[in-house]
GROMACS .gro file of N, CA and C in nm:
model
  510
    1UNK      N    1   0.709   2.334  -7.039
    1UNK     CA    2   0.780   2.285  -6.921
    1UNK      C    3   0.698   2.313  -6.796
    2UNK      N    4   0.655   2.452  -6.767
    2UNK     CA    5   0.557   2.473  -6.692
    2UNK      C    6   0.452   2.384  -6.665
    3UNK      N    7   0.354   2.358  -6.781
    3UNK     CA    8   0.262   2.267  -6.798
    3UNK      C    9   0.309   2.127  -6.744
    4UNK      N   10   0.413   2.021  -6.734
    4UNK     CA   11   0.473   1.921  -6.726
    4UNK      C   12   0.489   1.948  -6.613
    5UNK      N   13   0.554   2.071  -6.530
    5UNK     CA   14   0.557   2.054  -6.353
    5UNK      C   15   0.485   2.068  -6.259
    6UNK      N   16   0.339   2.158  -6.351
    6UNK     CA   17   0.211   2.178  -6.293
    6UNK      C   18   0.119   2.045  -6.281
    7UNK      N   19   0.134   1.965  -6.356
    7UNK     CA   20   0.070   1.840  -6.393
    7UNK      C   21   0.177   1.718  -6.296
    8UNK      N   22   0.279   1.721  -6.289
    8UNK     CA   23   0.350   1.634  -6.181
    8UNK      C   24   0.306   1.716  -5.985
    9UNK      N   25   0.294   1.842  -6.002
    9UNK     CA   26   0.278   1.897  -5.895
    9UNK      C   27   0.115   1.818  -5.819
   10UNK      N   28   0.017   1.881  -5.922
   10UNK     CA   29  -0.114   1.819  -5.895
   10UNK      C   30  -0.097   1.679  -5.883
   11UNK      N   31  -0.044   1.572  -5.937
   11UNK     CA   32  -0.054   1.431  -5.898
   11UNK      C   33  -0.002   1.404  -5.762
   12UNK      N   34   0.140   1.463  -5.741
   12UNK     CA   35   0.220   1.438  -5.581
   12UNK      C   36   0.122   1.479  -5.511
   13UNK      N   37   0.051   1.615  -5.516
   13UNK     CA   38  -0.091   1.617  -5.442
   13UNK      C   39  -0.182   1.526  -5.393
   14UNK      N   40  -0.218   1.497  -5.533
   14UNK     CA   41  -0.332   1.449  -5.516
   14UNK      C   42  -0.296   1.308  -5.441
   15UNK      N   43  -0.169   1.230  -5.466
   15UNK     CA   44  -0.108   1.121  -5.385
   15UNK      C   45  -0.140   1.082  -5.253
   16UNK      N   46  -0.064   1.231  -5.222
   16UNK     CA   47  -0.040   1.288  -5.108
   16UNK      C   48  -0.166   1.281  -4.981
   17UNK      N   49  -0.253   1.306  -5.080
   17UNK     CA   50  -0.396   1.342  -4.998
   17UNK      C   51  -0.420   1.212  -4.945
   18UNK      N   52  -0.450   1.134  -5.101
   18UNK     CA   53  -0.496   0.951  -5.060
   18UNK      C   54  -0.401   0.901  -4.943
   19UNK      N   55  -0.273   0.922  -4.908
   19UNK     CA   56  -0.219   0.865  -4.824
   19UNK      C   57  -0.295   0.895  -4.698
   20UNK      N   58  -0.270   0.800  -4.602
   20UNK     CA   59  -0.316   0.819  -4.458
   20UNK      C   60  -0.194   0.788  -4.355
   21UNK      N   61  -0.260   0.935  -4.249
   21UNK     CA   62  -0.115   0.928  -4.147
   21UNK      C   63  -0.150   0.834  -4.017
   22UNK      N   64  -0.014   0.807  -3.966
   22UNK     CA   65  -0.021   0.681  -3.914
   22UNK      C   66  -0.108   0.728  -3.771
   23UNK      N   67  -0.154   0.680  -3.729
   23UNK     CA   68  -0.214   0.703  -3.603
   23UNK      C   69  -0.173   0.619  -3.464
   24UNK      N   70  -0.150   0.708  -3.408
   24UNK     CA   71  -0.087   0.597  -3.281
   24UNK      C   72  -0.159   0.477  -3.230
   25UNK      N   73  -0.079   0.402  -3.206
   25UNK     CA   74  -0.151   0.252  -3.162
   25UNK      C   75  -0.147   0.326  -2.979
   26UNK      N   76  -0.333   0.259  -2.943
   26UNK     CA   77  -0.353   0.303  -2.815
   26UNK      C   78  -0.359   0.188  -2.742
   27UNK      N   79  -0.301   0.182  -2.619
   27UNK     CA   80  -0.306   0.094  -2.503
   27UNK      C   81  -0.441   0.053  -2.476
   28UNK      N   82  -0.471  -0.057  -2.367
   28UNK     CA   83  -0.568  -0.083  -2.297
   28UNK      C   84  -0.639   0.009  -2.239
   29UNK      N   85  -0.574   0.118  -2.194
   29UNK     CA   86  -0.556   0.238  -2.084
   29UNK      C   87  -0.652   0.370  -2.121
   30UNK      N   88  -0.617   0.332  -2.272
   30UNK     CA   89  -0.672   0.441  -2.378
   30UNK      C   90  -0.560   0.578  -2.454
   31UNK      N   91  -0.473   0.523  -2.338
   31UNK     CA   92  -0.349   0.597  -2.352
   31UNK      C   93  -0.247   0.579  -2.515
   32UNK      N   94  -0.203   0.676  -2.549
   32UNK     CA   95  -0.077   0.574  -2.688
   32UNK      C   96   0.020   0.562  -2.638
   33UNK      N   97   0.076   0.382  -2.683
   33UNK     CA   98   0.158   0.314  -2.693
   33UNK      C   99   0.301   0.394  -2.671
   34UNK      N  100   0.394   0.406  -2.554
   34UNK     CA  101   0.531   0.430  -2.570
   34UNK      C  102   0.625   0.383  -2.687
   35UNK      N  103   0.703   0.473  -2.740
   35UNK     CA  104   0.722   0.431  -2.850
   35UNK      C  105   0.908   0.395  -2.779
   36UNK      N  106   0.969   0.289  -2.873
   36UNK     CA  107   1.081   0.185  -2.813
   36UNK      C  108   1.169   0.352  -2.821
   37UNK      N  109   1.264   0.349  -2.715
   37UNK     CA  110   1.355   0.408  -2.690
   37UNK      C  111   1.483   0.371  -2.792
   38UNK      N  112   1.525   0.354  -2.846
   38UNK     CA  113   1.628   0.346  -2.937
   38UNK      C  114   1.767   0.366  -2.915
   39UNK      N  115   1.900   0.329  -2.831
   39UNK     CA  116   2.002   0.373  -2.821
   39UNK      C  117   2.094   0.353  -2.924
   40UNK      N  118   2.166   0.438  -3.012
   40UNK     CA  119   2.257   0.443  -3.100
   40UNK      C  120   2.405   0.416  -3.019
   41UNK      N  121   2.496   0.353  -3.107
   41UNK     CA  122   2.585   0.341  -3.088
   41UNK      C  123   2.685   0.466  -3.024
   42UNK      N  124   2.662   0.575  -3.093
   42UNK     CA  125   2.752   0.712  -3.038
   42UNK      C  126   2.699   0.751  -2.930
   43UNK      N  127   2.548   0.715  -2.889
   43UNK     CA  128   2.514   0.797  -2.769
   43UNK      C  129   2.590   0.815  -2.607
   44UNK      N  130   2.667   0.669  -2.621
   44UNK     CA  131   2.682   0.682  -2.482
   44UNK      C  132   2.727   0.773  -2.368
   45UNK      N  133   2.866   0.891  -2.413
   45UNK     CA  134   2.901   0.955  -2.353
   45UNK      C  135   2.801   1.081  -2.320
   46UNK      N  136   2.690   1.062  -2.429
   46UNK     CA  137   2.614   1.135  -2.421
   46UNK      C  138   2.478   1.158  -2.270
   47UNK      N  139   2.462   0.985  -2.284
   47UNK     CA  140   2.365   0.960  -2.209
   47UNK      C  141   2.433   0.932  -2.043
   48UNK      N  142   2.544   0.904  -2.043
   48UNK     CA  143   2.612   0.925  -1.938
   48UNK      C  144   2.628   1.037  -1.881
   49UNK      N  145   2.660   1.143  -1.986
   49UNK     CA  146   2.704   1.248  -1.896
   49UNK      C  147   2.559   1.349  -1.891
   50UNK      N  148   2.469   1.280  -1.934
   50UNK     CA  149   2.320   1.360  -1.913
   50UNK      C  150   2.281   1.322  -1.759
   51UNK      N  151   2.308   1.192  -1.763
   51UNK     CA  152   2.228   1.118  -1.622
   51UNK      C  153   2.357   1.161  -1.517
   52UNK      N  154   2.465   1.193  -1.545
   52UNK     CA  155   2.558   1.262  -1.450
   52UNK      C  156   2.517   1.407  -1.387
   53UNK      N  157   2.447   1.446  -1.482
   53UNK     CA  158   2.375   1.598  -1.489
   53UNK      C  159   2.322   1.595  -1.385
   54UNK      N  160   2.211   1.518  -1.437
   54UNK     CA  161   2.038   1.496  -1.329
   54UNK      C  162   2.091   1.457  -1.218
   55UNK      N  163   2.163   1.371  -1.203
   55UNK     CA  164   2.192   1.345  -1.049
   55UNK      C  165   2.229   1.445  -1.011
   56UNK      N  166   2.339   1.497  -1.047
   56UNK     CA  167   2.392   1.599  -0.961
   56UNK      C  168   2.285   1.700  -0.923
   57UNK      N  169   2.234   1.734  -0.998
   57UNK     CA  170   2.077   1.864  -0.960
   57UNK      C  171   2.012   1.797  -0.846
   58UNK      N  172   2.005   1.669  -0.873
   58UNK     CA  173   1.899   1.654  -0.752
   58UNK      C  174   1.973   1.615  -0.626
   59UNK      N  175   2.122   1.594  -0.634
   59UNK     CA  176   2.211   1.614  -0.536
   59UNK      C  177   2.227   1.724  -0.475
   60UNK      N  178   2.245   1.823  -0.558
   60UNK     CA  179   2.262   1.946  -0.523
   60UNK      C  180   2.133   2.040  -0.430
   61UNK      N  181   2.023   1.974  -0.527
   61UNK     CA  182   1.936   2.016  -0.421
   61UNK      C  183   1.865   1.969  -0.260
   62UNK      N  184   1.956   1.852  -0.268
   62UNK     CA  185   1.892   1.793  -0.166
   62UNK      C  186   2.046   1.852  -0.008
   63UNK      N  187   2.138   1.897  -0.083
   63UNK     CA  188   2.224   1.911  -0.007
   63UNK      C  189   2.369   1.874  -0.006
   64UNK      N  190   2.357   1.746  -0.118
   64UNK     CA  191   2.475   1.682  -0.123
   64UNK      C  192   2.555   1.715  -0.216
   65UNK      N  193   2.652   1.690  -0.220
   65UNK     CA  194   2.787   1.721  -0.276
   65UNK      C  195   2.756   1.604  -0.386
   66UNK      N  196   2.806   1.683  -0.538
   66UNK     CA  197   2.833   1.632  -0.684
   66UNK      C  198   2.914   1.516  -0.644
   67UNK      N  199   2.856   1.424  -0.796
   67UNK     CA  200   2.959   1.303  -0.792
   67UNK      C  201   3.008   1.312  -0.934
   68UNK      N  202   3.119   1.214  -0.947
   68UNK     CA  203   3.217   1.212  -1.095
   68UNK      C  204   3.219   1.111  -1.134
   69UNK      N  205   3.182   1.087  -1.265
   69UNK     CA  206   3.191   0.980  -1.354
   69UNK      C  207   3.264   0.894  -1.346
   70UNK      N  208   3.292   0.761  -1.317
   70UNK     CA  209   3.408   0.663  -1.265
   70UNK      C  210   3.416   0.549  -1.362
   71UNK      N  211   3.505   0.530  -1.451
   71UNK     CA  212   3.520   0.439  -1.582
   71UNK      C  213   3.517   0.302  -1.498
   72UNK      N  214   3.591   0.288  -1.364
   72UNK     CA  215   3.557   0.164  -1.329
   72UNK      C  216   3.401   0.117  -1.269
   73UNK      N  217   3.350   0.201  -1.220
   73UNK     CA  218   3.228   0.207  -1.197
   73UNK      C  219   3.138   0.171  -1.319
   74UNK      N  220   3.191   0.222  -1.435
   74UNK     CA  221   3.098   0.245  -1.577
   74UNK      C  222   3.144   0.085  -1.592
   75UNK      N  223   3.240   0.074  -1.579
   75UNK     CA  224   3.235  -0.096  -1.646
   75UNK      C  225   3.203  -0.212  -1.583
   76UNK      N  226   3.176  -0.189  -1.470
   76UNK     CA  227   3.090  -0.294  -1.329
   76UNK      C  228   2.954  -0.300  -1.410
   77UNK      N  229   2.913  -0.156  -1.410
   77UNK     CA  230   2.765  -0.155  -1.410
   77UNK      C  231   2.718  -0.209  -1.566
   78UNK      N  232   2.822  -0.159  -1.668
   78UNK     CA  233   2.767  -0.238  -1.813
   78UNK      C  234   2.816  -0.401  -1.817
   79UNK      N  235   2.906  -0.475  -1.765
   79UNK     CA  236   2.882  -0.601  -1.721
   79UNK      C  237   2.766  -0.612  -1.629
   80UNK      N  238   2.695  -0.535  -1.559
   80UNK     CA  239   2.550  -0.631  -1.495
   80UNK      C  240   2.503  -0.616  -1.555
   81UNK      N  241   2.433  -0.503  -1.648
   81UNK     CA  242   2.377  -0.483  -1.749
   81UNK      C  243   2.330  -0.561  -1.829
   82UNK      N  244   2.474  -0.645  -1.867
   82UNK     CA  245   2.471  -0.740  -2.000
   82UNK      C  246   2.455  -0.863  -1.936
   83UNK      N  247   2.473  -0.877  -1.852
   83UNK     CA  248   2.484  -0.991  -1.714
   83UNK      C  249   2.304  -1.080  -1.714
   84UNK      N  250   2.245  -0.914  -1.673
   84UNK     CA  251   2.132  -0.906  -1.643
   84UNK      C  252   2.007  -0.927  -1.724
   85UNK      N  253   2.055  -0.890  -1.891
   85UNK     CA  254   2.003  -0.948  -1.984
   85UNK      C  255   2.034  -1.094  -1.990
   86UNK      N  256   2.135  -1.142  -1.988
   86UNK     CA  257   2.158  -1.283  -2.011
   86UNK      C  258   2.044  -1.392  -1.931
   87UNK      N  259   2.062  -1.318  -1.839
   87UNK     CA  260   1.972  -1.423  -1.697
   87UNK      C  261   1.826  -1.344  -1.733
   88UNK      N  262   1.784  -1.267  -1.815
   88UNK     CA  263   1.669  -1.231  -1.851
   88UNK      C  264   1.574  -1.209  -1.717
   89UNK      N  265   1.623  -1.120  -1.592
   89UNK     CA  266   1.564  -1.061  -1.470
   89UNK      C  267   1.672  -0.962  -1.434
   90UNK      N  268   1.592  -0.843  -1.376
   90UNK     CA  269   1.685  -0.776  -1.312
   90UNK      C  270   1.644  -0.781  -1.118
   91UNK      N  271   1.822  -0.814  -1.111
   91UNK     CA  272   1.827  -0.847  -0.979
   91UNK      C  273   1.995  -0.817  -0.978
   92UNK      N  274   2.081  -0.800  -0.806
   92UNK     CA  275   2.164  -0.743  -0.811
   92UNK      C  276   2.254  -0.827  -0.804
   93UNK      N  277   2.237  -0.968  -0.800
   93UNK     CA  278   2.335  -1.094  -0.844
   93UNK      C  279   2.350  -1.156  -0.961
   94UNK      N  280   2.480  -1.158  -0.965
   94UNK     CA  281   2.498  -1.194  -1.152
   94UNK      C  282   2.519  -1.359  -1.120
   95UNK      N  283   2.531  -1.377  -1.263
   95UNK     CA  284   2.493  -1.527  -1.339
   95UNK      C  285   2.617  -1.573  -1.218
   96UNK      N  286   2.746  -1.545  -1.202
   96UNK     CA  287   2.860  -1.647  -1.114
   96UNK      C  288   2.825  -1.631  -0.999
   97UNK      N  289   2.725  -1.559  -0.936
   97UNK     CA  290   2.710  -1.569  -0.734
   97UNK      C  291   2.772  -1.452  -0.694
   98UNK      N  292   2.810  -1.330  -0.832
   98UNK     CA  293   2.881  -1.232  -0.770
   98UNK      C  294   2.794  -1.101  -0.699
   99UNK      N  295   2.795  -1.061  -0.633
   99UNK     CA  296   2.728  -0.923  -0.548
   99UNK      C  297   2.785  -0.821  -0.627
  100UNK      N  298   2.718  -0.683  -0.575
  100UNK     CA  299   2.764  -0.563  -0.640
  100UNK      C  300   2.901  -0.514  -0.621
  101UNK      N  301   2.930  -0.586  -0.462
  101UNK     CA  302   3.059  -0.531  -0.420
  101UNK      C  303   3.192  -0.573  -0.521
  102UNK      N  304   3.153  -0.747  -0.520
  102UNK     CA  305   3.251  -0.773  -0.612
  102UNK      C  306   3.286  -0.750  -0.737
  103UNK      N  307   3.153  -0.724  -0.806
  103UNK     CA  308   3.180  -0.692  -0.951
  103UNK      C  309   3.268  -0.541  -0.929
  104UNK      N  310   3.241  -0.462  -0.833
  104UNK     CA  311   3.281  -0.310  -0.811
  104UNK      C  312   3.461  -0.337  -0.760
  105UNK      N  313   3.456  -0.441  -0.724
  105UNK     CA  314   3.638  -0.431  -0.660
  105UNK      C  315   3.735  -0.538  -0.804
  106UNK      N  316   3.614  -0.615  -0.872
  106UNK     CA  317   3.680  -0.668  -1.012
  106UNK      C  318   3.738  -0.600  -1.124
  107UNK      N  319   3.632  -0.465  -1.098
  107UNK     CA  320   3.655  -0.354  -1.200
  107UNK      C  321   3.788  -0.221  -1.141
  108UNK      N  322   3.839  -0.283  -1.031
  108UNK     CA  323   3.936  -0.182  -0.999
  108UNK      C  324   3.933  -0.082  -0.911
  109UNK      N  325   3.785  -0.063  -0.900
  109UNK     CA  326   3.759   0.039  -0.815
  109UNK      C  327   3.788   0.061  -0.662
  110UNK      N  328   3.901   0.157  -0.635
  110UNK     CA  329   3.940   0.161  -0.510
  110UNK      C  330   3.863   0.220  -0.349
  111UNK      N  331   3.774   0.255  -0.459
  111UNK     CA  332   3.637   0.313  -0.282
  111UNK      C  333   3.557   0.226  -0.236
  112UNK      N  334   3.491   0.245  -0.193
  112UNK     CA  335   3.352   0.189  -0.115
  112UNK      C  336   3.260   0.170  -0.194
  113UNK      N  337   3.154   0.058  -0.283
  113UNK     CA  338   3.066   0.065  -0.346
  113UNK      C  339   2.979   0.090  -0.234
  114UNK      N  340   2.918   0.145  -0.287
  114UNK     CA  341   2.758   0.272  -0.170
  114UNK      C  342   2.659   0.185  -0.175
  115UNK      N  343   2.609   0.148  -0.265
  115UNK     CA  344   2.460   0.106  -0.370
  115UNK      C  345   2.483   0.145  -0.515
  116UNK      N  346   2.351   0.021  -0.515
  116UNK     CA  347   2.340  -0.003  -0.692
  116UNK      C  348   2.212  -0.017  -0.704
  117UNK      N  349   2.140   0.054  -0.805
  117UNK     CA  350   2.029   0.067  -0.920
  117UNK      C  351   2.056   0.009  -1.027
  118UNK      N  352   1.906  -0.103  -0.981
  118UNK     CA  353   1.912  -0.156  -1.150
  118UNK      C  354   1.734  -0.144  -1.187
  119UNK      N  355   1.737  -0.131  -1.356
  119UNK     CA  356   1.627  -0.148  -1.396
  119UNK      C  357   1.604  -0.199  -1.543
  120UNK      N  358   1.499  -0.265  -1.588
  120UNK     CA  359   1.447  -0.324  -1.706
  120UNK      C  360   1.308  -0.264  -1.716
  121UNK      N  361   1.342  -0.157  -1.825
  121UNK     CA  362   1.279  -0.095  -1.896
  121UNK      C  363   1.268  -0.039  -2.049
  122UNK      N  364   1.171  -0.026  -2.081
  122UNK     CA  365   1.211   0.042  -2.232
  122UNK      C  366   1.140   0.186  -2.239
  123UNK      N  367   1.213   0.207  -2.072
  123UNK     CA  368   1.216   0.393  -2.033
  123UNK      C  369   1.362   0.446  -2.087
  124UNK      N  370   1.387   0.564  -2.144
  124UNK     CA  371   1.468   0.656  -2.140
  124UNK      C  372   1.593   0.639  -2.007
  125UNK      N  373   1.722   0.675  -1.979
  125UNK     CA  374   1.749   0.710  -1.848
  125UNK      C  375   1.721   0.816  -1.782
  126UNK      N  376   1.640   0.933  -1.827
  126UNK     CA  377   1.594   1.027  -1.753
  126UNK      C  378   1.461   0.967  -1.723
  127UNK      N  379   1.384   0.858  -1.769
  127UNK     CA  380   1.254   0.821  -1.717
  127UNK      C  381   1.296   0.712  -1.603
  128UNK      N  382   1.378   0.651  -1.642
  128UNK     CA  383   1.451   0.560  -1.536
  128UNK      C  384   1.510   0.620  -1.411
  129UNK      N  385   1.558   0.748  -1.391
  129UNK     CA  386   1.617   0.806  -1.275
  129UNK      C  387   1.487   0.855  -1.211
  130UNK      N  388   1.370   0.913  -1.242
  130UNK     CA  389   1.284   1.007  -1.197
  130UNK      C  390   1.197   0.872  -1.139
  131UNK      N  391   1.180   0.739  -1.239
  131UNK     CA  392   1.120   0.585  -1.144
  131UNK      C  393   1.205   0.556  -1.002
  132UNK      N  394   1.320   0.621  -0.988
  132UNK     CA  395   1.420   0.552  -0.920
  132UNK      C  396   1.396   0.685  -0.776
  133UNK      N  397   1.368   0.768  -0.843
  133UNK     CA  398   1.348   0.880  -0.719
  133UNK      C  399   1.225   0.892  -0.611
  134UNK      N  400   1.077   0.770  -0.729
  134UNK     CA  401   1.024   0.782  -0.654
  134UNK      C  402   0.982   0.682  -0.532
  135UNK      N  403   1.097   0.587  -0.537
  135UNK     CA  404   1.113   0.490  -0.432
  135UNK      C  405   1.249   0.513  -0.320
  136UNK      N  406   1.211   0.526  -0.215
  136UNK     CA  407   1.318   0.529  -0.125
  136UNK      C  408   1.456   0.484  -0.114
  137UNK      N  409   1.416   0.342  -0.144
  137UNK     CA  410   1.574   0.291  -0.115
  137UNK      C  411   1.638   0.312  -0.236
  138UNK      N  412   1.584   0.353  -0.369
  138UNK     CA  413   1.654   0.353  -0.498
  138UNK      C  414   1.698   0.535  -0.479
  139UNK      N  415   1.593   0.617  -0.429
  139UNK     CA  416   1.627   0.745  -0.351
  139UNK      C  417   1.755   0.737  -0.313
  140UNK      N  418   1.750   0.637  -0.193
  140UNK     CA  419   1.890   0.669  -0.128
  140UNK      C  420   1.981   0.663  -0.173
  141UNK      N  421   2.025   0.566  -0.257
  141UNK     CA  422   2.120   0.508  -0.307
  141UNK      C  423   2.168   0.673  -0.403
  142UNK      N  424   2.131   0.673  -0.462
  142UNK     CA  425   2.148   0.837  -0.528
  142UNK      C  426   2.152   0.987  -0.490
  143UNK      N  427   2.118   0.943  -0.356
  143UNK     CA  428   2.132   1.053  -0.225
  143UNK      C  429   2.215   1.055  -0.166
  144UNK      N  430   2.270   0.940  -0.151
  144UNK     CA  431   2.410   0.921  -0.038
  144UNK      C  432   2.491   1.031  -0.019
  145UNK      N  433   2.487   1.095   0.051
  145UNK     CA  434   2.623   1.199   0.130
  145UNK      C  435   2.741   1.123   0.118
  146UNK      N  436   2.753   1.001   0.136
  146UNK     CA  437   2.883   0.967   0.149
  146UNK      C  438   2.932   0.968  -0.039
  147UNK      N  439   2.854   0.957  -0.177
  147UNK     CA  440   2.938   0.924  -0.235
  147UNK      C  441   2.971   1.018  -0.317
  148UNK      N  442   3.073   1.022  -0.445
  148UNK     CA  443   3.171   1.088  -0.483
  148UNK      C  444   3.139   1.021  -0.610
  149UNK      N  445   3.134   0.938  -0.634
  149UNK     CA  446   3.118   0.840  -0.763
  149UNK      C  447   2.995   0.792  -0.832
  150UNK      N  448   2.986   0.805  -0.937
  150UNK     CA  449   2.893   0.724  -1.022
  150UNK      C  450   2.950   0.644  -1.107
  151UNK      N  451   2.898   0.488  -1.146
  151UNK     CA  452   2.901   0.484  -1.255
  151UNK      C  453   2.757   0.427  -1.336
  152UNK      N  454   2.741   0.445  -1.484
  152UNK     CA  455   2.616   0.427  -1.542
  152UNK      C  456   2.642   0.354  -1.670
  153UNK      N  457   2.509   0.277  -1.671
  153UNK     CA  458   2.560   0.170  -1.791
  153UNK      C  459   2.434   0.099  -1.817
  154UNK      N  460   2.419   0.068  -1.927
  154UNK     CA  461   2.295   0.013  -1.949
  154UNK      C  462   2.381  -0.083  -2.100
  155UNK      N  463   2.248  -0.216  -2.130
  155UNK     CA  464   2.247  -0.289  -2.211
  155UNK      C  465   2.115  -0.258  -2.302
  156UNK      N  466   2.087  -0.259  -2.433
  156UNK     CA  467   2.014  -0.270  -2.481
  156UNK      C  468   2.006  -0.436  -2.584
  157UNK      N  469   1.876  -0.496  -2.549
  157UNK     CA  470   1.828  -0.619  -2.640
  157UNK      C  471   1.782  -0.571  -2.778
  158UNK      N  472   1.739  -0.659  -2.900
  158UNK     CA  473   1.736  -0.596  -3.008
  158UNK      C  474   1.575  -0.527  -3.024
  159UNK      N  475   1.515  -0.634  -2.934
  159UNK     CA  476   1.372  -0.565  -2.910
  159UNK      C  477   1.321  -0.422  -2.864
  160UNK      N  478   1.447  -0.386  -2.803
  160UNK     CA  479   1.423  -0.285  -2.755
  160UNK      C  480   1.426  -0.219  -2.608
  161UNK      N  481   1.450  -0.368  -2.537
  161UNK     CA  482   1.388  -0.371  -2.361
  161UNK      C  483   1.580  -0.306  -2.307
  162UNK      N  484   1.554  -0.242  -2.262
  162UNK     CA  485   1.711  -0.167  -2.170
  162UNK      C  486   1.694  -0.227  -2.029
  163UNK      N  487   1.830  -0.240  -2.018
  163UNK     CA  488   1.869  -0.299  -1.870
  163UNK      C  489   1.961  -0.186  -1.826
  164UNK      N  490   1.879  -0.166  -1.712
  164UNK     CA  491   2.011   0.011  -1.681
  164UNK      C  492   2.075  -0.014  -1.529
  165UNK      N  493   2.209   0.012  -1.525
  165UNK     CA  494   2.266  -0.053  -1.372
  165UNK      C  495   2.320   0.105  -1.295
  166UNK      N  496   2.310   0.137  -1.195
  166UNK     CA  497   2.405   0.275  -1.157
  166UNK      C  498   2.458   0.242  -1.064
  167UNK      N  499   2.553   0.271  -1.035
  167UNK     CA  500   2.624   0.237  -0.873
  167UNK      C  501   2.713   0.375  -0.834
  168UNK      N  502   2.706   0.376  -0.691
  168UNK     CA  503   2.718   0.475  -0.656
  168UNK      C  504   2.861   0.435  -0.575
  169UNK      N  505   3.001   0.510  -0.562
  169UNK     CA  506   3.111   0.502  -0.494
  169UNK      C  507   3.116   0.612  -0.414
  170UNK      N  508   3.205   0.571  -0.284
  170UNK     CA  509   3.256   0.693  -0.216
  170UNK      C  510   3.423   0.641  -0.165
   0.00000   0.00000   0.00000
């Protein structure tokens, strides 16, 4: 019996060896290839309340007062999302002529829409917030003193490409 598992052992070996590991596919750049971000079905409360996190830290450090997760907010922003895939560009007018405000007062929401972040990427939302920090007006919008509210929402295509929307309430 020994003999029989020593002799299966050495072959998975020797298999083992002949195989070759995959090597990253490298960019133009010389850099390797980002590999597709993947969102699962269960993640969401997950990835919501991560990017609820980060904001708030960088709220907090900048001075401003935390914001709270807003279901009507969350459902503005995953209709542009999906909106935004459809019309295959991201921009802050959807397919009917609607603005951010309106999609934000369609969804119920009784405050002030602040601003809205959108992006098409097949970044992470923590790579997507830290792109968004390093431009001003996408800065502000996530800086606002005045708001109280988030909501966050993204679409994923099957390829892989994410459409991520945030809007900010006060």
């Amino acid at each position: 019996m020994a003999r029989i598992f020593s002799l299966f052992l050495i072959t998975a070996l020797g298999l083992a060896a002949c195989s070759e590991l995959s090597a990253p596919q490298i960019g133009p750049d010389g850099k390797p290839l980002p590999k597709v971000y993947r969102i699962r079905a269960g993640d969401t409360s997950k990835i919501q309340f991560n990017m609820v996190d980060s904001v708030n830290s960088l709220r907090t450090a900048a001075g401003a007062s935390e914001v709270t997760l807003s279901s009507n907010l969350n459902a503005a922003a995953e209709t542009h999302s999906r909106d935004m895939a459809k019309q295959n560009r991201p921009w802050h007018f959807g397919s009917d002529g609607s603005s951010p405000i309106d999609r934000v007062r369609r969804s119920g929401y009784q405050g002030q829409m602040l601003g809205e972040n959108i992006s098409e990427s097949y970044e992470t939302e923590l790579e997507t917030l830290a792109a968004w920090m390093e431009t001003a007006s996408t800065r502000d919008v996530i800086l606002n003193r005045r708001a109280r509210d988030i909501g966050f929402s993204w679409y994923q295509e099957p390829n892989g490409k994410i459409w991520w929307t945030m809007l900010m309430g006060g």
